[in-house]
Short mmCIF file of N, CA and C in Angstrom, two decimals:
data_model
loop_
_atom_site.label_atom_id
_atom_site.label_comp_id
_atom_site.label_asym_id
_atom_site.label_seq_id
_atom_site.Cartn_x
_atom_site.Cartn_y
_atom_site.Cartn_z
N MET A 1 51.16 -99.01 -34.61
CA MET A 1 50.04 -98.10 -34.44
C MET A 1 49.82 -97.76 -32.97
N ARG A 2 49.91 -98.79 -32.11
CA ARG A 2 49.71 -98.54 -30.67
C ARG A 2 50.78 -97.60 -30.13
N ARG A 3 51.99 -97.71 -30.65
CA ARG A 3 53.07 -96.85 -30.19
C ARG A 3 52.75 -95.39 -30.50
N ARG A 4 52.23 -95.11 -31.67
CA ARG A 4 51.88 -93.74 -32.04
C ARG A 4 50.79 -93.19 -31.13
N ILE A 5 49.81 -94.01 -30.82
CA ILE A 5 48.73 -93.57 -29.94
C ILE A 5 49.28 -93.30 -28.54
N ALA A 6 50.18 -94.16 -28.05
CA ALA A 6 50.77 -93.97 -26.72
C ALA A 6 51.59 -92.68 -26.68
N VAL A 7 52.38 -92.45 -27.73
CA VAL A 7 53.20 -91.22 -27.79
C VAL A 7 52.30 -90.00 -27.84
N ALA A 8 51.27 -90.03 -28.63
CA ALA A 8 50.34 -88.90 -28.72
C ALA A 8 49.67 -88.64 -27.37
N GLY A 9 49.29 -89.72 -26.67
CA GLY A 9 48.69 -89.57 -25.35
C GLY A 9 49.64 -88.95 -24.35
N MET A 10 50.91 -89.37 -24.37
CA MET A 10 51.90 -88.80 -23.45
C MET A 10 52.15 -87.33 -23.76
N LEU A 11 52.23 -86.98 -25.03
CA LEU A 11 52.43 -85.58 -25.40
C LEU A 11 51.25 -84.72 -24.97
N ALA A 12 50.05 -85.22 -25.14
CA ALA A 12 48.85 -84.48 -24.72
C ALA A 12 48.85 -84.29 -23.21
N ALA A 13 49.22 -85.31 -22.46
CA ALA A 13 49.26 -85.20 -21.00
C ALA A 13 50.32 -84.21 -20.56
N ALA A 14 51.50 -84.24 -21.19
CA ALA A 14 52.57 -83.30 -20.84
C ALA A 14 52.14 -81.87 -21.16
N GLY A 15 51.48 -81.67 -22.27
CA GLY A 15 51.00 -80.33 -22.63
C GLY A 15 49.97 -79.82 -21.64
N ALA A 16 49.07 -80.67 -21.20
CA ALA A 16 48.06 -80.26 -20.23
C ALA A 16 48.69 -79.90 -18.90
N LEU A 17 49.69 -80.65 -18.48
CA LEU A 17 50.38 -80.32 -17.22
C LEU A 17 51.14 -79.00 -17.34
N ALA A 18 51.77 -78.76 -18.47
CA ALA A 18 52.51 -77.51 -18.66
C ALA A 18 51.58 -76.31 -18.58
N LEU A 19 50.39 -76.43 -19.11
CA LEU A 19 49.44 -75.33 -19.08
C LEU A 19 48.79 -75.16 -17.72
N ALA A 20 48.75 -76.20 -16.92
CA ALA A 20 48.08 -76.15 -15.63
C ALA A 20 48.95 -75.57 -14.52
N VAL A 21 50.26 -75.51 -14.73
CA VAL A 21 51.16 -75.02 -13.69
C VAL A 21 51.11 -73.49 -13.67
N PRO A 22 50.70 -72.87 -12.55
CA PRO A 22 50.64 -71.42 -12.49
C PRO A 22 52.02 -70.80 -12.36
N ALA A 23 52.13 -69.52 -12.67
CA ALA A 23 53.39 -68.81 -12.50
C ALA A 23 53.74 -68.77 -11.02
N GLN A 24 54.99 -68.96 -10.73
CA GLN A 24 55.44 -68.94 -9.35
C GLN A 24 55.38 -67.52 -8.81
N ALA A 25 55.06 -67.40 -7.56
CA ALA A 25 55.03 -66.11 -6.89
C ALA A 25 56.03 -66.13 -5.75
N ALA A 26 56.61 -64.98 -5.48
CA ALA A 26 57.46 -64.86 -4.31
C ALA A 26 56.55 -64.85 -3.09
N THR A 27 57.01 -65.45 -2.01
CA THR A 27 56.23 -65.48 -0.79
C THR A 27 56.72 -64.37 0.13
N GLY A 28 55.80 -63.51 0.56
CA GLY A 28 56.15 -62.41 1.45
C GLY A 28 55.70 -61.09 0.88
N VAL A 29 56.31 -60.03 1.38
CA VAL A 29 55.94 -58.67 0.97
C VAL A 29 57.13 -58.01 0.30
N LEU A 30 56.87 -57.39 -0.85
CA LEU A 30 57.87 -56.61 -1.56
C LEU A 30 57.39 -55.16 -1.56
N VAL A 31 58.23 -54.26 -1.03
CA VAL A 31 57.88 -52.84 -0.98
C VAL A 31 58.77 -52.11 -1.97
N VAL A 32 58.15 -51.49 -2.98
CA VAL A 32 58.89 -50.75 -4.01
C VAL A 32 58.40 -49.31 -3.98
N ASN A 33 59.30 -48.38 -3.67
CA ASN A 33 58.98 -46.96 -3.57
C ASN A 33 57.75 -46.72 -2.69
N GLY A 34 57.69 -47.45 -1.58
CA GLY A 34 56.62 -47.25 -0.61
C GLY A 34 55.33 -48.00 -0.87
N VAL A 35 55.25 -48.73 -1.97
CA VAL A 35 54.04 -49.48 -2.32
C VAL A 35 54.28 -50.97 -2.05
N ALA A 36 53.48 -51.55 -1.16
CA ALA A 36 53.65 -52.95 -0.78
C ALA A 36 52.88 -53.87 -1.72
N GLN A 37 53.51 -55.00 -2.05
CA GLN A 37 52.89 -56.04 -2.86
C GLN A 37 52.99 -57.35 -2.07
N GLN A 38 51.87 -57.96 -1.81
CA GLN A 38 51.84 -59.24 -1.10
C GLN A 38 52.01 -60.38 -2.10
N ASN A 39 52.98 -61.26 -1.89
CA ASN A 39 53.24 -62.41 -2.74
C ASN A 39 53.29 -62.02 -4.22
N PRO A 40 54.22 -61.15 -4.61
CA PRO A 40 54.27 -60.70 -6.02
C PRO A 40 54.59 -61.85 -6.96
N ALA A 41 53.94 -61.85 -8.11
CA ALA A 41 54.21 -62.87 -9.12
C ALA A 41 55.58 -62.65 -9.73
N SER A 42 56.21 -63.73 -10.15
CA SER A 42 57.49 -63.62 -10.84
C SER A 42 57.27 -62.87 -12.14
N GLY A 43 58.21 -62.00 -12.48
CA GLY A 43 58.11 -61.26 -13.72
C GLY A 43 58.72 -59.89 -13.62
N CYS A 44 58.59 -59.14 -14.71
CA CYS A 44 59.17 -57.81 -14.85
C CYS A 44 58.11 -56.75 -14.58
N TYR A 45 58.51 -55.70 -13.83
CA TYR A 45 57.60 -54.62 -13.46
C TYR A 45 58.26 -53.27 -13.75
N PRO A 46 57.48 -52.27 -14.18
CA PRO A 46 58.05 -50.93 -14.37
C PRO A 46 58.17 -50.21 -13.03
N THR A 47 59.07 -49.25 -12.96
CA THR A 47 59.20 -48.41 -11.78
C THR A 47 59.81 -47.08 -12.19
N LEU A 48 59.86 -46.17 -11.25
CA LEU A 48 60.48 -44.87 -11.48
C LEU A 48 61.82 -44.82 -10.75
N SER A 49 62.77 -44.11 -11.33
CA SER A 49 64.09 -43.99 -10.73
C SER A 49 64.16 -42.67 -9.96
N PRO A 50 64.79 -42.64 -8.82
CA PRO A 50 65.45 -43.73 -8.12
C PRO A 50 64.42 -44.67 -7.51
N VAL A 51 64.86 -45.90 -7.25
CA VAL A 51 63.97 -46.93 -6.72
C VAL A 51 64.49 -47.41 -5.37
N ILE A 52 63.56 -47.53 -4.44
CA ILE A 52 63.89 -48.04 -3.11
C ILE A 52 63.12 -49.35 -2.94
N ILE A 53 63.85 -50.42 -2.68
CA ILE A 53 63.24 -51.75 -2.57
C ILE A 53 63.51 -52.32 -1.19
N GLU A 54 62.44 -52.78 -0.55
CA GLU A 54 62.54 -53.55 0.69
C GLU A 54 62.00 -54.93 0.35
N ASN A 55 62.89 -55.90 0.27
CA ASN A 55 62.54 -57.23 -0.19
C ASN A 55 62.33 -58.16 1.01
N LEU A 56 61.08 -58.31 1.42
CA LEU A 56 60.73 -59.20 2.52
C LEU A 56 60.12 -60.49 1.98
N THR A 57 60.57 -60.90 0.80
CA THR A 57 60.10 -62.14 0.17
C THR A 57 61.19 -63.20 0.25
N ASN A 58 60.90 -64.35 -0.34
CA ASN A 58 61.89 -65.43 -0.42
C ASN A 58 62.58 -65.46 -1.78
N ALA A 59 62.43 -64.40 -2.58
CA ALA A 59 63.00 -64.35 -3.92
C ALA A 59 63.98 -63.19 -4.05
N THR A 60 64.84 -63.28 -5.04
CA THR A 60 65.75 -62.18 -5.36
C THR A 60 65.06 -61.23 -6.33
N VAL A 61 65.36 -59.94 -6.19
CA VAL A 61 64.81 -58.91 -7.08
C VAL A 61 65.98 -58.22 -7.76
N ASP A 62 65.97 -58.17 -9.10
CA ASP A 62 67.00 -57.48 -9.86
C ASP A 62 66.43 -56.19 -10.41
N VAL A 63 67.16 -55.09 -10.23
CA VAL A 63 66.75 -53.78 -10.75
C VAL A 63 67.54 -53.52 -12.03
N TYR A 64 66.84 -53.10 -13.10
CA TYR A 64 67.46 -52.88 -14.40
C TYR A 64 67.52 -51.39 -14.74
N SER A 65 68.54 -51.04 -15.52
CA SER A 65 68.77 -49.65 -15.90
C SER A 65 67.78 -49.13 -16.93
N ALA A 66 67.05 -50.01 -17.59
CA ALA A 66 66.12 -49.62 -18.66
C ALA A 66 64.75 -50.28 -18.44
N PRO A 67 63.71 -49.75 -19.09
CA PRO A 67 62.38 -50.38 -19.01
C PRO A 67 62.40 -51.81 -19.55
N ASN A 68 61.39 -52.60 -19.20
CA ASN A 68 61.19 -53.96 -19.69
C ASN A 68 62.34 -54.91 -19.32
N CYS A 69 62.96 -54.65 -18.17
CA CYS A 69 64.06 -55.48 -17.66
C CYS A 69 65.16 -55.65 -18.70
N ARG A 70 65.52 -54.56 -19.30
CA ARG A 70 66.61 -54.53 -20.28
C ARG A 70 67.72 -53.65 -19.73
N GLY A 71 68.82 -53.64 -20.41
CA GLY A 71 69.98 -52.88 -19.94
C GLY A 71 70.75 -53.71 -18.93
N VAL A 72 71.47 -53.03 -18.06
CA VAL A 72 72.28 -53.73 -17.06
C VAL A 72 71.54 -53.79 -15.73
N VAL A 73 71.89 -54.77 -14.94
CA VAL A 73 71.35 -54.88 -13.58
C VAL A 73 72.11 -53.88 -12.73
N THR A 74 71.39 -52.91 -12.18
CA THR A 74 72.03 -51.89 -11.35
C THR A 74 72.13 -52.33 -9.90
N ARG A 75 71.27 -53.27 -9.50
CA ARG A 75 71.31 -53.79 -8.13
C ARG A 75 70.57 -55.09 -8.04
N GLU A 76 71.13 -56.03 -7.32
CA GLU A 76 70.46 -57.28 -6.99
C GLU A 76 70.10 -57.20 -5.51
N VAL A 77 68.81 -57.34 -5.22
CA VAL A 77 68.34 -57.23 -3.84
C VAL A 77 67.93 -58.64 -3.38
N ALA A 78 68.74 -59.21 -2.52
CA ALA A 78 68.49 -60.57 -2.03
C ALA A 78 67.30 -60.57 -1.08
N ALA A 79 66.75 -61.75 -0.87
CA ALA A 79 65.64 -61.92 0.07
C ALA A 79 66.04 -61.40 1.44
N GLY A 80 65.16 -60.61 2.04
CA GLY A 80 65.41 -60.07 3.37
C GLY A 80 66.24 -58.80 3.40
N MET A 81 66.63 -58.27 2.23
CA MET A 81 67.49 -57.09 2.16
C MET A 81 66.72 -55.88 1.63
N SER A 82 67.33 -54.70 1.79
CA SER A 82 66.78 -53.45 1.26
C SER A 82 67.86 -52.75 0.47
N ALA A 83 67.46 -51.92 -0.48
CA ALA A 83 68.44 -51.19 -1.29
C ALA A 83 67.79 -49.99 -1.94
N ALA A 84 68.61 -48.98 -2.20
CA ALA A 84 68.22 -47.81 -2.98
C ALA A 84 69.17 -47.74 -4.16
N THR A 85 68.63 -47.58 -5.37
CA THR A 85 69.45 -47.56 -6.57
C THR A 85 68.72 -46.83 -7.69
N VAL A 86 69.36 -46.73 -8.83
CA VAL A 86 68.70 -46.18 -10.01
C VAL A 86 68.19 -47.34 -10.86
N GLY A 87 67.12 -47.12 -11.58
CA GLY A 87 66.58 -48.16 -12.46
C GLY A 87 65.18 -47.82 -12.88
N PHE A 88 64.73 -48.46 -13.97
CA PHE A 88 63.42 -48.19 -14.53
C PHE A 88 62.54 -49.43 -14.65
N SER A 89 63.05 -50.56 -14.16
CA SER A 89 62.24 -51.79 -14.09
C SER A 89 62.93 -52.73 -13.12
N TYR A 90 62.14 -53.71 -12.65
CA TYR A 90 62.71 -54.71 -11.75
C TYR A 90 62.10 -56.06 -12.03
N LEU A 91 62.89 -57.10 -11.76
CA LEU A 91 62.49 -58.48 -12.04
C LEU A 91 62.41 -59.25 -10.73
N VAL A 92 61.22 -59.80 -10.44
CA VAL A 92 61.05 -60.69 -9.31
C VAL A 92 61.37 -62.08 -9.83
N ASN A 93 62.41 -62.68 -9.29
CA ASN A 93 62.88 -64.01 -9.78
C ASN A 93 62.07 -65.13 -9.15
#
């Protein structure tokens, strides 16, 4: 019986920690088509094609050929780099 209670307690603690961890954000400034974002959150964002990215963050940005970060990656923009490409969404890693 004590083992079940201990396991349940550990699972509850792990679940609480998982919910408490915020989404990671890139540190720095990401400029997409002239619009600056300070410390953008990781995730997928819509954009208009052609897209010009100035990545002054510590994260990689992938540009996708279709909305919702689907299709093929048309360009990977490493931290500290800039690029112009076609695409309709981008992913901050």
